[in-house]
JSON list of C-alpha atoms in Angstrom, two decimals:
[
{"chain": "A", "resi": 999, "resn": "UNK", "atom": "CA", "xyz": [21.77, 120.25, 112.53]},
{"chain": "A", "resi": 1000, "resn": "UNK", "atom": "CA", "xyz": [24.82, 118.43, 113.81]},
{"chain": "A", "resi": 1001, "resn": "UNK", "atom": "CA", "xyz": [27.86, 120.78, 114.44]},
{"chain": "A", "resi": 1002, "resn": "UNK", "atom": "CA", "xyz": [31.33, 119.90, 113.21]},
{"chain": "A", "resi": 1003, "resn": "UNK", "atom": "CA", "xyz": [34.24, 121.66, 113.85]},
{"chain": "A", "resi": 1004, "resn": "UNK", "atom": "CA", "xyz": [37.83, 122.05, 112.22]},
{"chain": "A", "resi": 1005, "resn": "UNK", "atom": "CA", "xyz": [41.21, 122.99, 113.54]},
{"chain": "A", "resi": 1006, "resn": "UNK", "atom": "CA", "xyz": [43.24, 125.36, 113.11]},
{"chain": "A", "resi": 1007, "resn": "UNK", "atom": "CA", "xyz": [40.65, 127.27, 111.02]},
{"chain": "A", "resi": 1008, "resn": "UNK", "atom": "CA", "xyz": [43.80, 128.91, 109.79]},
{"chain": "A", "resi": 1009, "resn": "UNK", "atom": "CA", "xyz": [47.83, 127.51, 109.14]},
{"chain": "A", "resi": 1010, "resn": "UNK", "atom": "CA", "xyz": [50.56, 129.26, 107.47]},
{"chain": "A", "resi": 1011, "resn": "UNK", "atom": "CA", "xyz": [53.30, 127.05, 107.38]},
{"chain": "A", "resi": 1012, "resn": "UNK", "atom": "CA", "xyz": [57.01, 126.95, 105.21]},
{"chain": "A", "resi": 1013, "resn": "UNK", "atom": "CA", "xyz": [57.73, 124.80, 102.73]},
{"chain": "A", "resi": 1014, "resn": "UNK", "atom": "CA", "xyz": [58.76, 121.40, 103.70]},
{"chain": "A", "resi": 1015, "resn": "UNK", "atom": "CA", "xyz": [56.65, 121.44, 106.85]},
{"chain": "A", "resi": 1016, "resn": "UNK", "atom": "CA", "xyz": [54.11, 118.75, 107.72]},
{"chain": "A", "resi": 1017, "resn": "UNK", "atom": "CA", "xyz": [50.76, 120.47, 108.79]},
{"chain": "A", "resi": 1018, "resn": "UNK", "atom": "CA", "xyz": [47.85, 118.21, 110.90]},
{"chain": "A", "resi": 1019, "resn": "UNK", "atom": "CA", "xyz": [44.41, 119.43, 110.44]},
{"chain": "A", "resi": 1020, "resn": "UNK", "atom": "CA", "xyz": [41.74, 118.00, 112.62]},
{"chain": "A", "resi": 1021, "resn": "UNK", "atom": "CA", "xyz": [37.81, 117.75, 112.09]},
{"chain": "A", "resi": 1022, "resn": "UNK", "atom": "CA", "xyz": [35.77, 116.28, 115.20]},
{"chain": "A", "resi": 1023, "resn": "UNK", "atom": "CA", "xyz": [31.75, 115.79, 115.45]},
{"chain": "A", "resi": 1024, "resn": "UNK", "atom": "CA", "xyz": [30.71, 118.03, 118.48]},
{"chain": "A", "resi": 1025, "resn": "UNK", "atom": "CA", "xyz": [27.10, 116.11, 118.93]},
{"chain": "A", "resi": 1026, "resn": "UNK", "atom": "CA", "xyz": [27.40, 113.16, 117.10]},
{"chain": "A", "resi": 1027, "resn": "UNK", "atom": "CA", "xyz": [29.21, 109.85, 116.07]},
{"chain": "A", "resi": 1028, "resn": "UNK", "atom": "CA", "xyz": [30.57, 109.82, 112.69]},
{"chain": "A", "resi": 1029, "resn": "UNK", "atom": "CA", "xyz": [31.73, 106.76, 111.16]},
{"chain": "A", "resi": 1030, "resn": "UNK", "atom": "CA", "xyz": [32.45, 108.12, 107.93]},
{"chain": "A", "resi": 1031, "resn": "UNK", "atom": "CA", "xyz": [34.54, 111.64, 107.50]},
{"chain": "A", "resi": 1032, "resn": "UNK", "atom": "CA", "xyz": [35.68, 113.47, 104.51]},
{"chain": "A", "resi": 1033, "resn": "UNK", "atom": "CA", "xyz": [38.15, 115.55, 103.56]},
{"chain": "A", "resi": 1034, "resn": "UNK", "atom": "CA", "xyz": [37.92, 118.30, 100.63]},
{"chain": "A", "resi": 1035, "resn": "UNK", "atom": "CA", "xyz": [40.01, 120.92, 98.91]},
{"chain": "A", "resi": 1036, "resn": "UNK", "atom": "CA", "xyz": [39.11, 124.10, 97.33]},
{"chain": "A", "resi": 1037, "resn": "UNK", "atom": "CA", "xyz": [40.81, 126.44, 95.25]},
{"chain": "A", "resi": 1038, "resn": "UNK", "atom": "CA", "xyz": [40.11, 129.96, 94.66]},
{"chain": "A", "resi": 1039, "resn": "UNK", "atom": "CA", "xyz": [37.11, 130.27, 92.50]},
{"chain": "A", "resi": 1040, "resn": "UNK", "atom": "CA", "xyz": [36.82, 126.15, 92.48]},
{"chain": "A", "resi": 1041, "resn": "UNK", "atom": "CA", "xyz": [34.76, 124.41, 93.75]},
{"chain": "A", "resi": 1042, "resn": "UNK", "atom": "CA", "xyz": [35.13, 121.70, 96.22]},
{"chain": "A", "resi": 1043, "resn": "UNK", "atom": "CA", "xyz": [36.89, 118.20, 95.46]},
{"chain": "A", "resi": 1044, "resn": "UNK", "atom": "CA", "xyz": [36.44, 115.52, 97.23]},
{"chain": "A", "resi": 1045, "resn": "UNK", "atom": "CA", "xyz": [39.83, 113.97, 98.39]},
{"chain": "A", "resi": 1046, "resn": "UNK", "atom": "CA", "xyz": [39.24, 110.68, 100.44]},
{"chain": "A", "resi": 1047, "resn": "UNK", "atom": "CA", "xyz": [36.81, 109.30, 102.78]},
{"chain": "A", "resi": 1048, "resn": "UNK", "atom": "CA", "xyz": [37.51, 108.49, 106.02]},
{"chain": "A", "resi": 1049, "resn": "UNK", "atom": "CA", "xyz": [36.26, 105.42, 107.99]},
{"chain": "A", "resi": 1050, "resn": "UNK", "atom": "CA", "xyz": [36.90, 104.81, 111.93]},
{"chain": "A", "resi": 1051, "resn": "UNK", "atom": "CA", "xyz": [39.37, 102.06, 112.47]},
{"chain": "A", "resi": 1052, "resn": "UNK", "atom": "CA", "xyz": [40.14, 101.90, 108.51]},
{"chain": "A", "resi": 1053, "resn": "UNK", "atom": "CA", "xyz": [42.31, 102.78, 106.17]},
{"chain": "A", "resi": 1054, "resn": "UNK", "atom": "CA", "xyz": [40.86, 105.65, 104.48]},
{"chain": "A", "resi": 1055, "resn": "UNK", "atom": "CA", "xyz": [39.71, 105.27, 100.68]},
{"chain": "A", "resi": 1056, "resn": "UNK", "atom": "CA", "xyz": [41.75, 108.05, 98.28]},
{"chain": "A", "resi": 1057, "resn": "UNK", "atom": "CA", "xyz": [40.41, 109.72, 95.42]},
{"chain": "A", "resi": 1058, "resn": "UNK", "atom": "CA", "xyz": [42.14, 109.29, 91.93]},
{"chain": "A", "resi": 1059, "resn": "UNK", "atom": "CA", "xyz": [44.73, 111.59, 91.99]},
{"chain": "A", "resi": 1060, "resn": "UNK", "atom": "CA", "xyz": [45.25, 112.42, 95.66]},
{"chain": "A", "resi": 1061, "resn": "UNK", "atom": "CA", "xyz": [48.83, 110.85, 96.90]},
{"chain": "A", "resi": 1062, "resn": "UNK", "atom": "CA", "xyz": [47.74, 108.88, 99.95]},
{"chain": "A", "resi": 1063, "resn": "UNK", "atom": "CA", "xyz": [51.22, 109.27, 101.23]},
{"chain": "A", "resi": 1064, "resn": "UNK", "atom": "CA", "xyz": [51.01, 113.05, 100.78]},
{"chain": "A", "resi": 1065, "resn": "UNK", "atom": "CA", "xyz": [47.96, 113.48, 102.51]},
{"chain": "A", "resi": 1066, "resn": "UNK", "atom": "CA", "xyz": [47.91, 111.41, 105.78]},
{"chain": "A", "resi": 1067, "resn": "UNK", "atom": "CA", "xyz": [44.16, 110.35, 107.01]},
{"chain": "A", "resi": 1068, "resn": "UNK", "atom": "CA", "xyz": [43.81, 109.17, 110.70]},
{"chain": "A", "resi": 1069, "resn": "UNK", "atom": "CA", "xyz": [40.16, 108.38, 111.79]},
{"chain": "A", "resi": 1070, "resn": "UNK", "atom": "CA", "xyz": [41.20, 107.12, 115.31]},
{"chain": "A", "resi": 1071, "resn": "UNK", "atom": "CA", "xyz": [37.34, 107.71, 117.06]},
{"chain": "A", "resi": 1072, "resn": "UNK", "atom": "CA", "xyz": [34.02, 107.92, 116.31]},
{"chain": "A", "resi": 1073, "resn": "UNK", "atom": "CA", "xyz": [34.49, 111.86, 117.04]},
{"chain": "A", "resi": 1074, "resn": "UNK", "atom": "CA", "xyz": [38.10, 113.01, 115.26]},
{"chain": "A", "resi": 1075, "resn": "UNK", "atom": "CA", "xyz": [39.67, 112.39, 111.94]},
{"chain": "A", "resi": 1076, "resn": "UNK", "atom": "CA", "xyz": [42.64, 114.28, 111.10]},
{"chain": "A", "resi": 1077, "resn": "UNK", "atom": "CA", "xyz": [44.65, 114.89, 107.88]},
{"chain": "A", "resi": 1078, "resn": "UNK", "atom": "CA", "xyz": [48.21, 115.78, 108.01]},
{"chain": "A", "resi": 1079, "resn": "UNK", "atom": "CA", "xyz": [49.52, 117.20, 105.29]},
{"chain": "A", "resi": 1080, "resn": "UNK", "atom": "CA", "xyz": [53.33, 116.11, 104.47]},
{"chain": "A", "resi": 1081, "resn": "UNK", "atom": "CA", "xyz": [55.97, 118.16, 103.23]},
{"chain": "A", "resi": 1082, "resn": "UNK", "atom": "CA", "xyz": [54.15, 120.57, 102.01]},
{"chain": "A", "resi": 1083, "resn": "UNK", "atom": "CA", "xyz": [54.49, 123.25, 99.00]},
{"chain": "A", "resi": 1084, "resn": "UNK", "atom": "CA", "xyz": [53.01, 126.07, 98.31]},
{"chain": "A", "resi": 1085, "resn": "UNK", "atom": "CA", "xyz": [51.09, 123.87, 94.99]},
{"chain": "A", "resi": 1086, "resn": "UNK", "atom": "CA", "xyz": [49.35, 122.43, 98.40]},
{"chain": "A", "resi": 1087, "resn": "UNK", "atom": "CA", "xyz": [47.88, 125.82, 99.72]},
{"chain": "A", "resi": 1088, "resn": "UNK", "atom": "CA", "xyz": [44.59, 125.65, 99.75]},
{"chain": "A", "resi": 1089, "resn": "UNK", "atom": "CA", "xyz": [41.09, 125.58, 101.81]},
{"chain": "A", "resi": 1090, "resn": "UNK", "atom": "CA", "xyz": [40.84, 122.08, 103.33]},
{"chain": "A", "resi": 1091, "resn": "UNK", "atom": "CA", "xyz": [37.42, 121.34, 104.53]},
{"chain": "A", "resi": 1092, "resn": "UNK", "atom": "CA", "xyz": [36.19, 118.18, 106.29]},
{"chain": "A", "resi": 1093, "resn": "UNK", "atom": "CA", "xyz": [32.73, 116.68, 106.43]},
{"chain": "A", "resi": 1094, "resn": "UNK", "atom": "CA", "xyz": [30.71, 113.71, 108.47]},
{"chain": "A", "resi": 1095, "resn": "UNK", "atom": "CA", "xyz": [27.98, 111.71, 107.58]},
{"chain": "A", "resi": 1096, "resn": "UNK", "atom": "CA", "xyz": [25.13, 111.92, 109.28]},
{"chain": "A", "resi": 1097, "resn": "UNK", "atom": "CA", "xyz": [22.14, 108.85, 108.90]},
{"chain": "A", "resi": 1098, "resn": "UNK", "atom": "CA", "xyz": [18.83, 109.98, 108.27]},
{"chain": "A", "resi": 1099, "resn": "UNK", "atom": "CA", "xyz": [15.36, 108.24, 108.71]},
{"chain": "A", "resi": 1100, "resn": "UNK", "atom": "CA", "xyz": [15.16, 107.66, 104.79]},
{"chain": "A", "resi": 1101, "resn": "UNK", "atom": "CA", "xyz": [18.68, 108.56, 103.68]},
{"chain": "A", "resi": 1102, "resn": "UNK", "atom": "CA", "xyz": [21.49, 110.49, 104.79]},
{"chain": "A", "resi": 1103, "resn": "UNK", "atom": "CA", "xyz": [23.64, 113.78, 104.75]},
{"chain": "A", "resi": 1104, "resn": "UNK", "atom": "CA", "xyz": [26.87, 115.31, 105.39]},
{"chain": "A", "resi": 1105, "resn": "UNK", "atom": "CA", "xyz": [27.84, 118.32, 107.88]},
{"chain": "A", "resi": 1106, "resn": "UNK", "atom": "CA", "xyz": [30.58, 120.13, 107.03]},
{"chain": "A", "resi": 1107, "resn": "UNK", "atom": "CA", "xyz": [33.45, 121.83, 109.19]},
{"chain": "A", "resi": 1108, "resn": "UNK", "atom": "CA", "xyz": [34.19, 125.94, 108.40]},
{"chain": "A", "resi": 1109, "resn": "UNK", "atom": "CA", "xyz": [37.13, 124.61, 106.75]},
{"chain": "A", "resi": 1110, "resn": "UNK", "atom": "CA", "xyz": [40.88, 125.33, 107.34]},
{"chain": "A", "resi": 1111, "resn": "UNK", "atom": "CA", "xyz": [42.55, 127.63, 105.01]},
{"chain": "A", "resi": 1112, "resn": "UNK", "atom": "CA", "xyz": [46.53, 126.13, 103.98]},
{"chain": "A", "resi": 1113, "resn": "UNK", "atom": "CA", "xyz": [49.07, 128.62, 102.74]},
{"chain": "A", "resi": 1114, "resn": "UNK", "atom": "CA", "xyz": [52.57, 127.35, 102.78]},
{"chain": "A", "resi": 1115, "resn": "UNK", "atom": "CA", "xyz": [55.12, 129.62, 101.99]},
{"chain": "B", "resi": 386, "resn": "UNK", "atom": "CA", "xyz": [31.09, 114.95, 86.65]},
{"chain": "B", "resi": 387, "resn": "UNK", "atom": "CA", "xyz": [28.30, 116.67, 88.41]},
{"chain": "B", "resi": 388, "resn": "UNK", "atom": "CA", "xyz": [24.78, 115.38, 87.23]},
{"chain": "B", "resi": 389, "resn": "UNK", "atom": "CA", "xyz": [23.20, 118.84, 87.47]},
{"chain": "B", "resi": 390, "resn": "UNK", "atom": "CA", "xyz": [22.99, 122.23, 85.97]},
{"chain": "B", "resi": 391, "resn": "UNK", "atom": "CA", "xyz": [22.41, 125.44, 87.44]},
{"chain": "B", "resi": 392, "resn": "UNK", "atom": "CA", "xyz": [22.80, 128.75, 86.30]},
{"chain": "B", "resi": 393, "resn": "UNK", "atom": "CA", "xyz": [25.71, 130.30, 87.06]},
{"chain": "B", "resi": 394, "resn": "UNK", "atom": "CA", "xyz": [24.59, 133.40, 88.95]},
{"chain": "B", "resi": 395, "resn": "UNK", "atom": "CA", "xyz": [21.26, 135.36, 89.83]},
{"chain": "B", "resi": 396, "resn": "UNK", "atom": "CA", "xyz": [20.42, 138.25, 91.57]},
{"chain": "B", "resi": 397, "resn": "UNK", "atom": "CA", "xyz": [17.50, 138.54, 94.22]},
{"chain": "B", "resi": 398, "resn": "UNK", "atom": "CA", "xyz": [16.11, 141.34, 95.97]},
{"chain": "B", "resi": 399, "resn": "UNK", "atom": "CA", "xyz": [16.38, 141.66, 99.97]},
{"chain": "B", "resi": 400, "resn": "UNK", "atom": "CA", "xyz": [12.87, 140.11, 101.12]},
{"chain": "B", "resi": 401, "resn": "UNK", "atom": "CA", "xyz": [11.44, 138.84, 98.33]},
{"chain": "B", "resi": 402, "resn": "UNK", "atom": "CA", "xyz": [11.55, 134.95, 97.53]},
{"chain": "B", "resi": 403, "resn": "UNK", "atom": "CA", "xyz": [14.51, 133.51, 95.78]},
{"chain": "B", "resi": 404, "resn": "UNK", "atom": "CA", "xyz": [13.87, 131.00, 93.20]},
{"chain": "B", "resi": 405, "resn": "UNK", "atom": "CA", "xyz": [16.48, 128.78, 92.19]},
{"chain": "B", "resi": 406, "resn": "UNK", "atom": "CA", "xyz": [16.35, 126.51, 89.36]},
{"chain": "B", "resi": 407, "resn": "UNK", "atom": "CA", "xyz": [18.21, 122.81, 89.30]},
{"chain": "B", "resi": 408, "resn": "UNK", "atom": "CA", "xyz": [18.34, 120.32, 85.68]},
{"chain": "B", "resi": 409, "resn": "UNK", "atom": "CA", "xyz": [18.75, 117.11, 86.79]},
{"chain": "B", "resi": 410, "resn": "UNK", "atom": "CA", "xyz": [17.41, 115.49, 83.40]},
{"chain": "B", "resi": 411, "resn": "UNK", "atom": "CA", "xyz": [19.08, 112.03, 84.18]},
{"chain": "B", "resi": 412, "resn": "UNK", "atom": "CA", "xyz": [18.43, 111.27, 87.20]},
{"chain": "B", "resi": 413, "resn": "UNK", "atom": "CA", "xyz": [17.66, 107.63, 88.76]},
{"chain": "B", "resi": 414, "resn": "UNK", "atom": "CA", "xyz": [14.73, 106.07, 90.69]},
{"chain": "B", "resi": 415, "resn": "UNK", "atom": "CA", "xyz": [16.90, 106.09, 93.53]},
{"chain": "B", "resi": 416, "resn": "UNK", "atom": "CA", "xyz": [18.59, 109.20, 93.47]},
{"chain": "B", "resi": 417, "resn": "UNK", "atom": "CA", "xyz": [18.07, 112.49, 95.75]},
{"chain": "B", "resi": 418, "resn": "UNK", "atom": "CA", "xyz": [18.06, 115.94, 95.23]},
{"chain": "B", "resi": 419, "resn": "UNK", "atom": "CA", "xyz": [19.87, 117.65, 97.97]},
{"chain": "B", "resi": 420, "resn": "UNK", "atom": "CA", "xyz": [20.94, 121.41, 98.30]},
{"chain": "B", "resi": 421, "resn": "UNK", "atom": "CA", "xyz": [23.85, 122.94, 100.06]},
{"chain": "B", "resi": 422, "resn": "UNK", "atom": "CA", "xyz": [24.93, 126.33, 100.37]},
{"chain": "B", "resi": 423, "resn": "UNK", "atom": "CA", "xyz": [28.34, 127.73, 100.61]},
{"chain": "B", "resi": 424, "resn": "UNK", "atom": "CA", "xyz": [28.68, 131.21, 102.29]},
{"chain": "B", "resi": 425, "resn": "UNK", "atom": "CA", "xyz": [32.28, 133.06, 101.27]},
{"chain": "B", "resi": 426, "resn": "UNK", "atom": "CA", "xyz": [35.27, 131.07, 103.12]},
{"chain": "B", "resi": 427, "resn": "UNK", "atom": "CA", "xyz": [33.23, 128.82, 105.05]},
{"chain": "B", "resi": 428, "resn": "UNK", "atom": "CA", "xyz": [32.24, 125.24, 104.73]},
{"chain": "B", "resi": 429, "resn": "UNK", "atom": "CA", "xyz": [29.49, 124.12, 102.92]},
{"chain": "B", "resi": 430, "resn": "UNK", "atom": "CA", "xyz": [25.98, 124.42, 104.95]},
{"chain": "B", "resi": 431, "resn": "UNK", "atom": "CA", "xyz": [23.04, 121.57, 104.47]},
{"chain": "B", "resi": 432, "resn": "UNK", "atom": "CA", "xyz": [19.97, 122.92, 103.41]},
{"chain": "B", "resi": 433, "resn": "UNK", "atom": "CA", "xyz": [17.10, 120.46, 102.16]},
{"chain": "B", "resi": 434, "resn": "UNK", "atom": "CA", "xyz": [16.90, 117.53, 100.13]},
{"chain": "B", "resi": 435, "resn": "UNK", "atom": "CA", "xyz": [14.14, 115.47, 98.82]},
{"chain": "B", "resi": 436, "resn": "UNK", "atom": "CA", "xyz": [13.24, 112.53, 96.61]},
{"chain": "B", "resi": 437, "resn": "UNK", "atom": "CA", "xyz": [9.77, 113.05, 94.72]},
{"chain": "B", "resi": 438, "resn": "UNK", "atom": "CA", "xyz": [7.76, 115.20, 97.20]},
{"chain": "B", "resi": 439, "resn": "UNK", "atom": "CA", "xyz": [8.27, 118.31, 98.06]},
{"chain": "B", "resi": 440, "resn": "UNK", "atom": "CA", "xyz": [9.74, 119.12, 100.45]},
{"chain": "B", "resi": 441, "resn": "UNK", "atom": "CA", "xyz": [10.15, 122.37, 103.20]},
{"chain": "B", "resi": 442, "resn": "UNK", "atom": "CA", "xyz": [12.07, 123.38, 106.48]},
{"chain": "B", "resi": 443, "resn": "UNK", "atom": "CA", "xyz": [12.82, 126.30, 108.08]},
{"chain": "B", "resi": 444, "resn": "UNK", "atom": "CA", "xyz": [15.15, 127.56, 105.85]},
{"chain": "B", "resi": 445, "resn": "UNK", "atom": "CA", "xyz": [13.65, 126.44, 102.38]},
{"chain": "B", "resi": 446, "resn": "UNK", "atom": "CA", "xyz": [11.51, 124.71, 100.25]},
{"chain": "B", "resi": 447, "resn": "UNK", "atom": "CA", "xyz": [12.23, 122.63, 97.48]},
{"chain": "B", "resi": 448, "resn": "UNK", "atom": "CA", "xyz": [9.80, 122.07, 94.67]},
{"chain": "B", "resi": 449, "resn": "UNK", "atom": "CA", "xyz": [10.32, 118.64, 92.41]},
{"chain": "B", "resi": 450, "resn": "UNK", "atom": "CA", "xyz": [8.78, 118.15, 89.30]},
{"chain": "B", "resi": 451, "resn": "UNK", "atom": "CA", "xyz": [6.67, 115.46, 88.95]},
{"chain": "B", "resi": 452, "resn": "UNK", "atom": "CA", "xyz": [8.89, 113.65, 86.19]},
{"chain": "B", "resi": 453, "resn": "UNK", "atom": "CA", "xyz": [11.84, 114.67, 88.70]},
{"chain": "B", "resi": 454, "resn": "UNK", "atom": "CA", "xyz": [13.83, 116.21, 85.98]},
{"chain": "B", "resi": 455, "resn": "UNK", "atom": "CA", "xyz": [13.95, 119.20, 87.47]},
{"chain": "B", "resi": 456, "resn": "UNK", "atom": "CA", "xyz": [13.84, 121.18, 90.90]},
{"chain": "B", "resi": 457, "resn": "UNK", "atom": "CA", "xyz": [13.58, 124.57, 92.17]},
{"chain": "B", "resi": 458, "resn": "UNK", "atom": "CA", "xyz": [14.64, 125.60, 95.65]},
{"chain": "B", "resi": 459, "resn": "UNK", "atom": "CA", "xyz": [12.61, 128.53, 97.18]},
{"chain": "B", "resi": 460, "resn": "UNK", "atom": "CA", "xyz": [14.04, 130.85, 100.01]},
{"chain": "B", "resi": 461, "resn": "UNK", "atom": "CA", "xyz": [10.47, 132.80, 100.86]},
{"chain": "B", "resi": 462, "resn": "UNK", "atom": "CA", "xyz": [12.31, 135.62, 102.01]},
{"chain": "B", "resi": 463, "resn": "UNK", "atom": "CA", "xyz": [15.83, 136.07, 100.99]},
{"chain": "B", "resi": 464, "resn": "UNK", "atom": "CA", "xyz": [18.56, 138.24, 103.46]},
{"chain": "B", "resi": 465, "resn": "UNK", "atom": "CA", "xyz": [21.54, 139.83, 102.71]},
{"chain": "B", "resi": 466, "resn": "UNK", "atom": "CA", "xyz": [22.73, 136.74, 104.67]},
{"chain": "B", "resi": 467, "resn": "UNK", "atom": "CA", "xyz": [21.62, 134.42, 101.99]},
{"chain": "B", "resi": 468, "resn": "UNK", "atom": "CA", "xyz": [24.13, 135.85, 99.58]},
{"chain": "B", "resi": 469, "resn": "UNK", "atom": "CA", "xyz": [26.61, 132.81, 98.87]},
{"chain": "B", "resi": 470, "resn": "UNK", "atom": "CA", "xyz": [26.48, 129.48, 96.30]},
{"chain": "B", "resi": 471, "resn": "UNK", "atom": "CA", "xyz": [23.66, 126.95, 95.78]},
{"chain": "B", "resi": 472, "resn": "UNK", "atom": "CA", "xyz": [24.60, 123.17, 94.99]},
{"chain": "B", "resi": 473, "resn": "UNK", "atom": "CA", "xyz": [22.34, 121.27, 93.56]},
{"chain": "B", "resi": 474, "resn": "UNK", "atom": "CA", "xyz": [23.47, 117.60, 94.08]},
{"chain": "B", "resi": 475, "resn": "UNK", "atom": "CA", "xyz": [21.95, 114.22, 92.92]},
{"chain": "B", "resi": 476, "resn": "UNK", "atom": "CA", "xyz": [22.96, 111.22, 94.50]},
{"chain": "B", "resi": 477, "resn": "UNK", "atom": "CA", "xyz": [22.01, 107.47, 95.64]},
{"chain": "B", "resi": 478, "resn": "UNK", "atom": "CA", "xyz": [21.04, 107.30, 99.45]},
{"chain": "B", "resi": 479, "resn": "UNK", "atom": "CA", "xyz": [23.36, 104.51, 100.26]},
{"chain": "B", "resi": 480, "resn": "UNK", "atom": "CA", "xyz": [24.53, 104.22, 103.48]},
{"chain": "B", "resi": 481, "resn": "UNK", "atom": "CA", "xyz": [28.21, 104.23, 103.84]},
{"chain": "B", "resi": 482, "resn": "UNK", "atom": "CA", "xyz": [28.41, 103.50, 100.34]},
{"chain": "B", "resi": 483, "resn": "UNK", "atom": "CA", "xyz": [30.92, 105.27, 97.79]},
{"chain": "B", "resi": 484, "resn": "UNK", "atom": "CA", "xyz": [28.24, 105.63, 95.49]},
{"chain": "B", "resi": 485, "resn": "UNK", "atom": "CA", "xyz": [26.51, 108.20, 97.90]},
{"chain": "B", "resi": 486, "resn": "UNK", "atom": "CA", "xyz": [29.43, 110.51, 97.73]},
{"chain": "B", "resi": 487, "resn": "UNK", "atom": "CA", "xyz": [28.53, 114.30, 97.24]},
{"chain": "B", "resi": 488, "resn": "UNK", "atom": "CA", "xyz": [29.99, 115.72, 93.68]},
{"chain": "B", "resi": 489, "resn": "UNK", "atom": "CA", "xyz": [30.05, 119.76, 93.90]},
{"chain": "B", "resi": 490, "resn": "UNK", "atom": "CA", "xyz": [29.44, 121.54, 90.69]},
{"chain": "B", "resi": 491, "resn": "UNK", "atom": "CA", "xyz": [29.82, 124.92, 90.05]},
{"chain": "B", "resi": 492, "resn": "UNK", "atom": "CA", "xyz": [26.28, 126.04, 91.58]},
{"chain": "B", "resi": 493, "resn": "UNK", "atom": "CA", "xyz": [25.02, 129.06, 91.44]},
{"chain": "B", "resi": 494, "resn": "UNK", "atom": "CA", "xyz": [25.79, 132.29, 92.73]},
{"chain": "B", "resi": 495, "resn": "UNK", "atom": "CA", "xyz": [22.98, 134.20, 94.39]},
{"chain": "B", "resi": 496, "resn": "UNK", "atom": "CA", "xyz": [23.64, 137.49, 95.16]},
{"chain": "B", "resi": 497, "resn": "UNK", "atom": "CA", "xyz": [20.78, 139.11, 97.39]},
{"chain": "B", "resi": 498, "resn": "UNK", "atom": "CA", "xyz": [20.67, 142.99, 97.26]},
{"chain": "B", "resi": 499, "resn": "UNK", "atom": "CA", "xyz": [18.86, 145.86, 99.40]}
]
């Protein structure tokens, strides 16, 4: 299957700090990218999708000023993460979608685990 | 809200086949059944999906009732290395369309044991 990556895989960072995450298809072109959260013992939420060379669509809920998308290439979107709190630590895991002769799927990243002290 | 249910957990012996069990009572014409796995602290790993037939890889099969209100998805021989949580996931194969977003549920926990 396609192979995407994430980095850092890990970030501790202090309150306040802005933290940029990025996700990049090794093998492929991705045209759409999203971005997830998990809590502990959650399971994943979708945040906002990413499109290359768009603004990125947000999820109800998610502050789109909080959590900066950037999907500057077919290969790399990145999320930046603004002034974060420790309400914000969390595992942030990115995905790309991938067409399909009859449909299509997503690939994810190993995520990137947030704790901001 | 997810469209599925799953049992929340099940256990599975180390080499035998692992059986697990999807409700997807309202699902559309022009929906899909696909399966993802998520292994502790990693990201989610693609596994199968299907839309009436069945359906089989090399690392599963997946079994759709003919009325497509249900599925089952089969490891033949489960690992140690299996141990993690199934999603079941319905969803409309639309092409860069928001409709076709995956919606996680809870899934279900298979834990494989020697």
């Amino acid at each position: 299957g396609a192979v995407v990556s994430q980095h850092p895989s890990w970030v501790i960072c202090k309150s306040g700090t802005s933290v940029k995450i990025e996700c990049r298809s090794l093998d492929f072109q991705a045209t759409t990218m999203f971005w997830y959260r998990q809590f502990p013992k959650q399971s994943l939420m979708l945040m906002a999708t990413s499109n290359e060379g768009s603004k990125a669509t947000y999820e109800q809920g998610v502050e789109k000023d909080k959590f900066l998308i950037n999907h500057a290439s077919l290969t790399l979107s990145t999320l930046t993460v603004t002034s974060a709190h420790p309400e914000d630590s969390s595992f942030y895991i990115c995905s790309a979608r991938v067409r399909l002769a009859d449909t299509d799927t997503q690939y994810f990243g190993p995520g990137t685990r947030l704790t901001v002290l | 809200d997810a469209k599925t249910t799953q049992p929340p957990s099940m256990d599975c012996a180390e080499g035998r086949a692992a059986n697990l069990p999807c409700n997807h009572s309202t699902i559309s014409g022009n929906e899909y059944v696909y399966w993802y796995r998520q292994i502790h602290s990693q990201g989610p790993q693609y596994i199968i999906h299907g839309l009436k037939n069945n359906e089989t890889n090399e690392m599963a099969s997946l079994i759709i009732t003919e009325d497509r209100k249900s599925s089952t998805l089969i490891l033949p021989h489960a690992t140690l290395r299996d141990t993690a949580v199934y999603y079941c996931i319905v969803r409309v194969a639309i092409f860069g369309g928001s409709q076709g977003n995956l919606i996680f549920g809870k899934g279900t926990k298979l834990s494989v044991k020697p």
